[in-house]
């Protein structure tokens, strides 16, 4: 009798959503603002909950979050809550801990920003396809097309940065659960601040794969980003409301 074949890795989604959006301003965290008939975070979750390849989602929320119960996915069977952390990386680590009883260390975890609602289905599918044969992990990204200036004092140009090898890192960023957990622990041990998950994996000497996506996968950071995101959703023909 031949040995049983191992099950293919599953795909899970982690959404760190404990931030308060200080740069955006206002009293309501940006992930709970209204966007095209739904909350921003619901626009985000809908892309994953309705995807057949996604096994489930974990949303990391602050302890005093009073907005989450109004989400259309707050009671969804494929969405669970985890405690948020002091920084984004801590929220991701807490979400991974919540996933551990459900997932295998070899399963893929896609980490996506709670304020990045314009992810295209085709970009998500392209990322999932790359993961079939990718040993390290991958992230959506876009080549830098603007001229980039460097400044020490924030007022004067010190020089121009060559842009040929520069990419803008977007999300989702996908890594094996066990690898990402170890990478975040190592970053914490080194007291190394990491602003995305790929940075933590890079600290281990690994090179994640870049998957070129679309530039409309913006992160809502400032008030002017909200109408821009609404425009992009309309252009994509995404159902709203």
PDB file of C-alpha atoms in Angstrom:
ATOM      1  CA  UNK A   1       0.000   0.000   0.000  1.00  0.00           C
ATOM      2  CA  UNK A   2       1.409   3.378  -0.977  1.00  0.00           C
ATOM      3  CA  UNK A   3       1.919   6.028   1.670  1.00  0.00           C
ATOM      4  CA  UNK A   4      -0.769   8.700   1.937  1.00  0.00           C
ATOM      5  CA  UNK A   5       0.088  11.875   0.127  1.00  0.00           C
ATOM      6  CA  UNK A   6       0.371  14.988   2.324  1.00  0.00           C
ATOM      7  CA  UNK A   7      -2.491  17.425   2.067  1.00  0.00           C
ATOM      8  CA  UNK A   8      -1.756  20.540   0.032  1.00  0.00           C
ATOM      9  CA  UNK A   9      -1.132  23.652   2.115  1.00  0.00           C
ATOM     10  CA  UNK A  10      -4.128  25.823   2.855  1.00  0.00           C
ATOM     11  CA  UNK A  11      -4.321  29.608   2.629  1.00  0.00           C
ATOM     12  CA  UNK A  12      -5.274  31.802   5.568  1.00  0.00           C
ATOM     13  CA  UNK A  13      -5.550  35.566   5.832  1.00  0.00           C
ATOM     14  CA  UNK A  14      -4.396  37.786   8.691  1.00  0.00           C
ATOM     15  CA  UNK A  15      -5.568  41.392   8.875  1.00  0.00           C
ATOM     16  CA  UNK A  16      -3.912  43.599  11.522  1.00  0.00           C
ATOM     17  CA  UNK A  17      -6.592  46.173  12.340  1.00  0.00           C
ATOM     18  CA  UNK A  18      -5.673  47.531  15.760  1.00  0.00           C
ATOM     19  CA  UNK A  19      -4.362  50.868  14.481  1.00  0.00           C
ATOM     20  CA  UNK A  20      -6.142  54.152  15.119  1.00  0.00           C
ATOM     21  CA  UNK A  21      -4.954  55.963  11.970  1.00  0.00           C
ATOM     22  CA  UNK A  22      -3.295  59.019  13.526  1.00  0.00           C
ATOM     23  CA  UNK A  23      -2.107  60.314  10.161  1.00  0.00           C
ATOM     24  CA  UNK A  24      -5.647  60.205   8.813  1.00  0.00           C
ATOM     25  CA  UNK A  25      -7.150  62.214  11.674  1.00  0.00           C
ATOM     26  CA  UNK A  26     -10.740  62.169  12.840  1.00  0.00           C
ATOM     27  CA  UNK A  27     -12.413  60.154  15.566  1.00  0.00           C
ATOM     28  CA  UNK A  28     -13.180  57.009  13.573  1.00  0.00           C
ATOM     29  CA  UNK A  29     -10.319  54.632  12.685  1.00  0.00           C
ATOM     30  CA  UNK A  30      -9.878  54.630   8.922  1.00  0.00           C
ATOM     31  CA  UNK A  31     -10.684  50.922   8.574  1.00  0.00           C
ATOM     32  CA  UNK A  32     -14.225  51.683   9.780  1.00  0.00           C
ATOM     33  CA  UNK A  33     -14.947  54.630   7.524  1.00  0.00           C
ATOM     34  CA  UNK A  34     -17.694  54.303   4.934  1.00  0.00           C
ATOM     35  CA  UNK A  35     -16.461  53.464   1.454  1.00  0.00           C
ATOM     36  CA  UNK A  36     -18.846  52.828  -1.438  1.00  0.00           C
ATOM     37  CA  UNK A  37     -21.670  51.630   0.796  1.00  0.00           C
ATOM     38  CA  UNK A  38     -19.637  49.533   3.231  1.00  0.00           C
ATOM     39  CA  UNK A  39     -16.944  49.938   5.851  1.00  0.00           C
ATOM     40  CA  UNK A  40     -13.392  49.904   4.527  1.00  0.00           C
ATOM     41  CA  UNK A  41     -12.594  46.713   6.459  1.00  0.00           C
ATOM     42  CA  UNK A  42     -15.653  45.004   4.975  1.00  0.00           C
ATOM     43  CA  UNK A  43     -14.476  45.883   1.480  1.00  0.00           C
ATOM     44  CA  UNK A  44     -11.184  44.236   2.455  1.00  0.00           C
ATOM     45  CA  UNK A  45     -12.655  41.114   4.027  1.00  0.00           C
ATOM     46  CA  UNK A  46     -15.085  40.520   1.195  1.00  0.00           C
ATOM     47  CA  UNK A  47     -12.225  39.823  -1.223  1.00  0.00           C
ATOM     48  CA  UNK A  48     -11.013  36.939   0.951  1.00  0.00           C
ATOM     49  CA  UNK A  49     -14.140  35.498   2.555  1.00  0.00           C
ATOM     50  CA  UNK A  50     -15.716  35.050  -0.872  1.00  0.00           C
ATOM     51  CA  UNK A  51     -12.605  33.383  -2.369  1.00  0.00           C
ATOM     52  CA  UNK A  52     -12.730  29.589  -2.582  1.00  0.00           C
ATOM     53  CA  UNK A  53      -8.983  29.211  -1.961  1.00  0.00           C
ATOM     54  CA  UNK A  54      -9.083  31.006   1.402  1.00  0.00           C
ATOM     55  CA  UNK A  55      -9.751  28.764   4.416  1.00  0.00           C
ATOM     56  CA  UNK A  56     -10.369  31.551   6.920  1.00  0.00           C
ATOM     57  CA  UNK A  57      -9.414  34.997   8.194  1.00  0.00           C
ATOM     58  CA  UNK A  58      -8.129  36.350  11.495  1.00  0.00           C
ATOM     59  CA  UNK A  59      -8.609  40.036  12.291  1.00  0.00           C
ATOM     60  CA  UNK A  60      -6.394  41.494  15.051  1.00  0.00           C
ATOM     61  CA  UNK A  61      -8.316  44.190  16.927  1.00  0.00           C
ATOM     62  CA  UNK A  62      -7.619  46.461  19.878  1.00  0.00           C
ATOM     63  CA  UNK A  63      -9.250  45.501  23.167  1.00  0.00           C
ATOM     64  CA  UNK A  64     -11.406  48.641  23.221  1.00  0.00           C
ATOM     65  CA  UNK A  65     -12.563  48.400  19.598  1.00  0.00           C
ATOM     66  CA  UNK A  66     -16.246  49.326  19.634  1.00  0.00           C
ATOM     67  CA  UNK A  67     -16.679  49.440  15.846  1.00  0.00           C
ATOM     68  CA  UNK A  68     -16.044  45.799  14.931  1.00  0.00           C
ATOM     69  CA  UNK A  69     -19.506  44.523  16.004  1.00  0.00           C
ATOM     70  CA  UNK A  70     -20.993  46.650  13.198  1.00  0.00           C
ATOM     71  CA  UNK A  71     -18.964  44.804  10.572  1.00  0.00           C
ATOM     72  CA  UNK A  72     -20.985  42.524   8.322  1.00  0.00           C
ATOM     73  CA  UNK A  73     -18.308  39.882   8.960  1.00  0.00           C
ATOM     74  CA  UNK A  74     -18.165  40.166  12.763  1.00  0.00           C
ATOM     75  CA  UNK A  75     -20.111  36.908  13.182  1.00  0.00           C
ATOM     76  CA  UNK A  76     -19.008  35.210   9.984  1.00  0.00           C
ATOM     77  CA  UNK A  77     -17.956  31.568  10.553  1.00  0.00           C
ATOM     78  CA  UNK A  78     -14.766  31.997   8.516  1.00  0.00           C
ATOM     79  CA  UNK A  79     -13.646  35.128  10.375  1.00  0.00           C
ATOM     80  CA  UNK A  80     -12.283  35.143  13.914  1.00  0.00           C
ATOM     81  CA  UNK A  81     -10.908  37.840  16.188  1.00  0.00           C
ATOM     82  CA  UNK A  82      -7.452  38.049  17.810  1.00  0.00           C
ATOM     83  CA  UNK A  83      -6.057  40.650  20.220  1.00  0.00           C
ATOM     84  CA  UNK A  84      -4.162  43.505  18.650  1.00  0.00           C
ATOM     85  CA  UNK A  85      -0.642  44.392  19.734  1.00  0.00           C
ATOM     86  CA  UNK A  86       1.395  47.502  20.414  1.00  0.00           C
ATOM     87  CA  UNK A  87       2.716  47.608  16.844  1.00  0.00           C
ATOM     88  CA  UNK A  88       1.586  46.025  13.594  1.00  0.00           C
ATOM     89  CA  UNK A  89       4.109  43.192  13.932  1.00  0.00           C
ATOM     90  CA  UNK A  90       2.736  42.308  17.367  1.00  0.00           C
ATOM     91  CA  UNK A  91      -0.807  42.190  15.999  1.00  0.00           C
ATOM     92  CA  UNK A  92       0.332  39.819  13.250  1.00  0.00           C
ATOM     93  CA  UNK A  93       2.103  37.626  15.811  1.00  0.00           C
ATOM     94  CA  UNK A  94      -1.060  37.461  17.934  1.00  0.00           C
ATOM     95  CA  UNK A  95      -3.115  36.506  14.892  1.00  0.00           C
ATOM     96  CA  UNK A  96      -0.659  33.745  14.036  1.00  0.00           C
ATOM     97  CA  UNK A  97      -1.021  32.408  17.576  1.00  0.00           C
ATOM     98  CA  UNK A  98      -4.790  32.339  17.091  1.00  0.00           C
ATOM     99  CA  UNK A  99      -4.321  30.440  13.821  1.00  0.00           C
ATOM    100  CA  UNK A 100      -1.967  27.829  15.255  1.00  0.00           C
ATOM    101  CA  UNK A 101      -4.698  25.452  16.540  1.00  0.00           C
ATOM    102  CA  UNK A 102      -6.389  25.547  13.117  1.00  0.00           C
ATOM    103  CA  UNK A 103      -3.508  25.611  10.653  1.00  0.00           C
ATOM    104  CA  UNK A 104      -0.327  23.696   9.911  1.00  0.00           C
ATOM    105  CA  UNK A 105       3.085  25.337  10.015  1.00  0.00           C
ATOM    106  CA  UNK A 106       3.350  24.694   6.265  1.00  0.00           C
ATOM    107  CA  UNK A 107       0.094  26.501   5.481  1.00  0.00           C
ATOM    108  CA  UNK A 108       0.336  29.863   3.763  1.00  0.00           C
ATOM    109  CA  UNK A 109      -0.626  33.020   5.640  1.00  0.00           C
ATOM    110  CA  UNK A 110      -1.487  36.120   3.614  1.00  0.00           C
ATOM    111  CA  UNK A 111      -1.118  39.295   5.657  1.00  0.00           C
ATOM    112  CA  UNK A 112      -3.121  42.208   4.285  1.00  0.00           C
ATOM    113  CA  UNK A 113      -3.570  45.791   5.465  1.00  0.00           C
ATOM    114  CA  UNK A 114      -6.984  46.638   6.932  1.00  0.00           C
ATOM    115  CA  UNK A 115      -6.956  49.954   5.047  1.00  0.00           C
ATOM    116  CA  UNK A 116      -6.093  48.538   1.618  1.00  0.00           C
ATOM    117  CA  UNK A 117      -9.564  47.872   0.122  1.00  0.00           C
ATOM    118  CA  UNK A 118      -8.838  48.016  -3.615  1.00  0.00           C
ATOM    119  CA  UNK A 119      -7.012  44.707  -4.028  1.00  0.00           C
ATOM    120  CA  UNK A 120      -7.894  43.236  -7.426  1.00  0.00           C
ATOM    121  CA  UNK A 121      -9.040  39.626  -7.627  1.00  0.00           C
ATOM    122  CA  UNK A 122      -6.589  39.029 -10.476  1.00  0.00           C
ATOM    123  CA  UNK A 123      -3.673  40.231  -8.337  1.00  0.00           C
ATOM    124  CA  UNK A 124      -4.745  37.963  -5.473  1.00  0.00           C
ATOM    125  CA  UNK A 125      -5.022  35.035  -7.878  1.00  0.00           C
ATOM    126  CA  UNK A 126      -1.593  35.809  -9.341  1.00  0.00           C
ATOM    127  CA  UNK A 127      -0.076  35.764  -5.851  1.00  0.00           C
ATOM    128  CA  UNK A 128      -1.753  32.452  -5.000  1.00  0.00           C
ATOM    129  CA  UNK A 129      -0.498  30.949  -8.253  1.00  0.00           C
ATOM    130  CA  UNK A 130       3.107  31.950  -7.492  1.00  0.00           C
ATOM    131  CA  UNK A 131       2.875  30.260  -4.093  1.00  0.00           C
ATOM    132  CA  UNK A 132       2.446  26.870  -5.763  1.00  0.00           C
ATOM    133  CA  UNK A 133       6.189  26.675  -6.461  1.00  0.00           C
ATOM    134  CA  UNK A 134       7.663  29.335  -4.166  1.00  0.00           C
ATOM    135  CA  UNK A 135       9.919  28.077  -1.331  1.00  0.00           C
ATOM    136  CA  UNK A 136      10.157  31.317   0.692  1.00  0.00           C
ATOM    137  CA  UNK A 137       7.080  33.469   0.143  1.00  0.00           C
ATOM    138  CA  UNK A 138       5.896  36.356  -1.972  1.00  0.00           C
ATOM    139  CA  UNK A 139       4.377  39.816  -1.855  1.00  0.00           C
ATOM    140  CA  UNK A 140       2.509  42.063  -4.216  1.00  0.00           C
ATOM    141  CA  UNK A 141       4.605  45.038  -5.268  1.00  0.00           C
ATOM    142  CA  UNK A 142       4.832  47.732  -7.926  1.00  0.00           C
ATOM    143  CA  UNK A 143       8.036  49.098  -9.528  1.00  0.00           C
ATOM    144  CA  UNK A 144       8.877  52.676  -8.586  1.00  0.00           C
ATOM    145  CA  UNK A 145       8.314  54.979 -11.557  1.00  0.00           C
ATOM    146  CA  UNK A 146       8.744  58.364  -9.864  1.00  0.00           C
ATOM    147  CA  UNK A 147      12.090  60.041  -9.404  1.00  0.00           C
ATOM    148  CA  UNK A 148      13.081  59.557  -5.757  1.00  0.00           C
ATOM    149  CA  UNK A 149      14.989  62.223  -3.829  1.00  0.00           C
ATOM    150  CA  UNK A 150      16.982  61.791  -0.627  1.00  0.00           C
ATOM    151  CA  UNK A 151      17.042  64.480   2.070  1.00  0.00           C
ATOM    152  CA  UNK A 152      18.701  64.617   5.472  1.00  0.00           C
ATOM    153  CA  UNK A 153      16.907  67.654   6.861  1.00  0.00           C
ATOM    154  CA  UNK A 154      13.532  67.133   5.181  1.00  0.00           C
ATOM    155  CA  UNK A 155      13.836  70.441   3.307  1.00  0.00           C
ATOM    156  CA  UNK A 156      16.714  70.189   0.840  1.00  0.00           C
ATOM    157  CA  UNK A 157      17.647  67.586  -1.762  1.00  0.00           C
ATOM    158  CA  UNK A 158      20.829  65.725  -0.922  1.00  0.00           C
ATOM    159  CA  UNK A 159      20.735  63.439  -3.923  1.00  0.00           C
ATOM    160  CA  UNK A 160      18.680  61.343  -6.316  1.00  0.00           C
ATOM    161  CA  UNK A 161      18.140  57.649  -5.572  1.00  0.00           C
ATOM    162  CA  UNK A 162      18.468  55.310  -8.585  1.00  0.00           C
ATOM    163  CA  UNK A 163      15.011  53.817  -9.078  1.00  0.00           C
ATOM    164  CA  UNK A 164      15.796  50.913 -11.431  1.00  0.00           C
ATOM    165  CA  UNK A 165      15.877  48.360  -8.599  1.00  0.00           C
ATOM    166  CA  UNK A 166      13.209  49.940  -6.354  1.00  0.00           C
ATOM    167  CA  UNK A 167       9.740  48.503  -5.726  1.00  0.00           C
ATOM    168  CA  UNK A 168       6.811  49.704  -3.622  1.00  0.00           C
ATOM    169  CA  UNK A 169       5.844  46.896  -1.243  1.00  0.00           C
ATOM    170  CA  UNK A 170       2.092  46.254  -1.119  1.00  0.00           C
ATOM    171  CA  UNK A 171      -0.021  43.565   0.491  1.00  0.00           C
ATOM    172  CA  UNK A 172      -0.967  40.742   0.692  1.00  0.00           C
ATOM    173  CA  UNK A 173       2.396  39.361   1.714  1.00  0.00           C
ATOM    174  CA  UNK A 174       2.373  35.570   1.957  1.00  0.00           C
ATOM    175  CA  UNK A 175       4.604  33.260   3.989  1.00  0.00           C
ATOM    176  CA  UNK A 176       4.375  29.846   5.625  1.00  0.00           C
ATOM    177  CA  UNK A 177       2.870  30.137   9.084  1.00  0.00           C
ATOM    178  CA  UNK A 178       5.882  28.591  10.811  1.00  0.00           C
ATOM    179  CA  UNK A 179       8.413  30.701   8.924  1.00  0.00           C
ATOM    180  CA  UNK A 180       6.567  33.954   9.537  1.00  0.00           C
ATOM    181  CA  UNK A 181       6.141  33.184  13.228  1.00  0.00           C
ATOM    182  CA  UNK A 182       9.875  32.467  13.562  1.00  0.00           C
ATOM    183  CA  UNK A 183      10.792  35.574  11.575  1.00  0.00           C
ATOM    184  CA  UNK A 184       8.687  37.861  13.765  1.00  0.00           C
ATOM    185  CA  UNK A 185      10.146  36.298  16.915  1.00  0.00           C
ATOM    186  CA  UNK A 186      13.665  36.865  15.613  1.00  0.00           C
ATOM    187  CA  UNK A 187      12.900  40.486  14.734  1.00  0.00           C
ATOM    188  CA  UNK A 188      11.523  40.984  18.244  1.00  0.00           C
ATOM    189  CA  UNK A 189      14.589  39.319  19.780  1.00  0.00           C
ATOM    190  CA  UNK A 190      16.853  41.689  17.856  1.00  0.00           C
ATOM    191  CA  UNK A 191      14.601  44.624  18.781  1.00  0.00           C
ATOM    192  CA  UNK A 192      14.447  45.315  15.072  1.00  0.00           C
ATOM    193  CA  UNK A 193      11.511  47.437  13.966  1.00  0.00           C
ATOM    194  CA  UNK A 194       9.856  45.895  10.899  1.00  0.00           C
ATOM    195  CA  UNK A 195       7.147  47.737   9.002  1.00  0.00           C
ATOM    196  CA  UNK A 196       6.047  44.748   6.940  1.00  0.00           C
ATOM    197  CA  UNK A 197       6.257  40.970   7.112  1.00  0.00           C
ATOM    198  CA  UNK A 198       8.724  40.630   4.266  1.00  0.00           C
ATOM    199  CA  UNK A 199      11.205  42.724   6.280  1.00  0.00           C
ATOM    200  CA  UNK A 200      11.081  40.177   9.106  1.00  0.00           C
ATOM    201  CA  UNK A 201      11.687  37.292   6.698  1.00  0.00           C
ATOM    202  CA  UNK A 202      14.551  39.203   5.081  1.00  0.00           C
ATOM    203  CA  UNK A 203      16.254  39.392   8.495  1.00  0.00           C
ATOM    204  CA  UNK A 204      16.611  35.603   8.294  1.00  0.00           C
ATOM    205  CA  UNK A 205      18.654  36.000   5.097  1.00  0.00           C
ATOM    206  CA  UNK A 206      15.791  34.922   2.827  1.00  0.00           C
ATOM    207  CA  UNK A 207      14.582  36.606  -0.356  1.00  0.00           C
ATOM    208  CA  UNK A 208      10.807  36.785  -0.844  1.00  0.00           C
ATOM    209  CA  UNK A 209       9.448  36.784  -4.378  1.00  0.00           C
ATOM    210  CA  UNK A 210       8.098  40.009  -5.893  1.00  0.00           C
ATOM    211  CA  UNK A 211       4.777  39.647  -7.715  1.00  0.00           C
ATOM    212  CA  UNK A 212       3.905  42.714  -9.762  1.00  0.00           C
ATOM    213  CA  UNK A 213       0.421  43.974  -9.011  1.00  0.00           C
ATOM    214  CA  UNK A 214      -1.589  47.059  -9.887  1.00  0.00           C
ATOM    215  CA  UNK A 215      -0.924  50.526  -8.518  1.00  0.00           C
ATOM    216  CA  UNK A 216      -4.556  51.033  -7.508  1.00  0.00           C
ATOM    217  CA  UNK A 217      -4.057  48.688  -4.549  1.00  0.00           C
ATOM    218  CA  UNK A 218      -3.606  51.794  -2.402  1.00  0.00           C
ATOM    219  CA  UNK A 219      -3.503  52.058   1.371  1.00  0.00           C
ATOM    220  CA  UNK A 220      -5.859  54.658   2.791  1.00  0.00           C
ATOM    221  CA  UNK A 221      -3.592  56.904   4.843  1.00  0.00           C
ATOM    222  CA  UNK A 222      -4.826  60.469   4.331  1.00  0.00           C
ATOM    223  CA  UNK A 223      -8.328  61.915   3.796  1.00  0.00           C
ATOM    224  CA  UNK A 224      -7.711  62.427   0.065  1.00  0.00           C
ATOM    225  CA  UNK A 225      -7.149  58.671  -0.315  1.00  0.00           C
ATOM    226  CA  UNK A 226     -10.789  57.844   0.473  1.00  0.00           C
ATOM    227  CA  UNK A 227     -12.392  59.342  -2.678  1.00  0.00           C
ATOM    228  CA  UNK A 228      -9.521  57.913  -4.709  1.00  0.00           C
ATOM    229  CA  UNK A 229     -10.262  54.439  -3.327  1.00  0.00           C
ATOM    230  CA  UNK A 230     -13.950  54.933  -4.154  1.00  0.00           C
ATOM    231  CA  UNK A 231     -13.006  55.800  -7.730  1.00  0.00           C
ATOM    232  CA  UNK A 232     -10.817  52.698  -8.044  1.00  0.00           C
ATOM    233  CA  UNK A 233     -13.579  50.427  -6.742  1.00  0.00           C
ATOM    234  CA  UNK A 234     -15.978  51.907  -9.282  1.00  0.00           C
ATOM    235  CA  UNK A 235     -13.462  51.376 -12.078  1.00  0.00           C
ATOM    236  CA  UNK A 236     -13.010  47.756 -11.006  1.00  0.00           C
ATOM    237  CA  UNK A 237     -16.765  47.236 -11.066  1.00  0.00           C
ATOM    238  CA  UNK A 238     -16.745  45.972  -7.496  1.00  0.00           C
ATOM    239  CA  UNK A 239     -20.213  45.500  -5.973  1.00  0.00           C
ATOM    240  CA  UNK A 240     -20.912  48.101  -3.305  1.00  0.00           C
ATOM    241  CA  UNK A 241     -23.417  48.484  -0.533  1.00  0.00           C
TER     242      UNK A 241
END
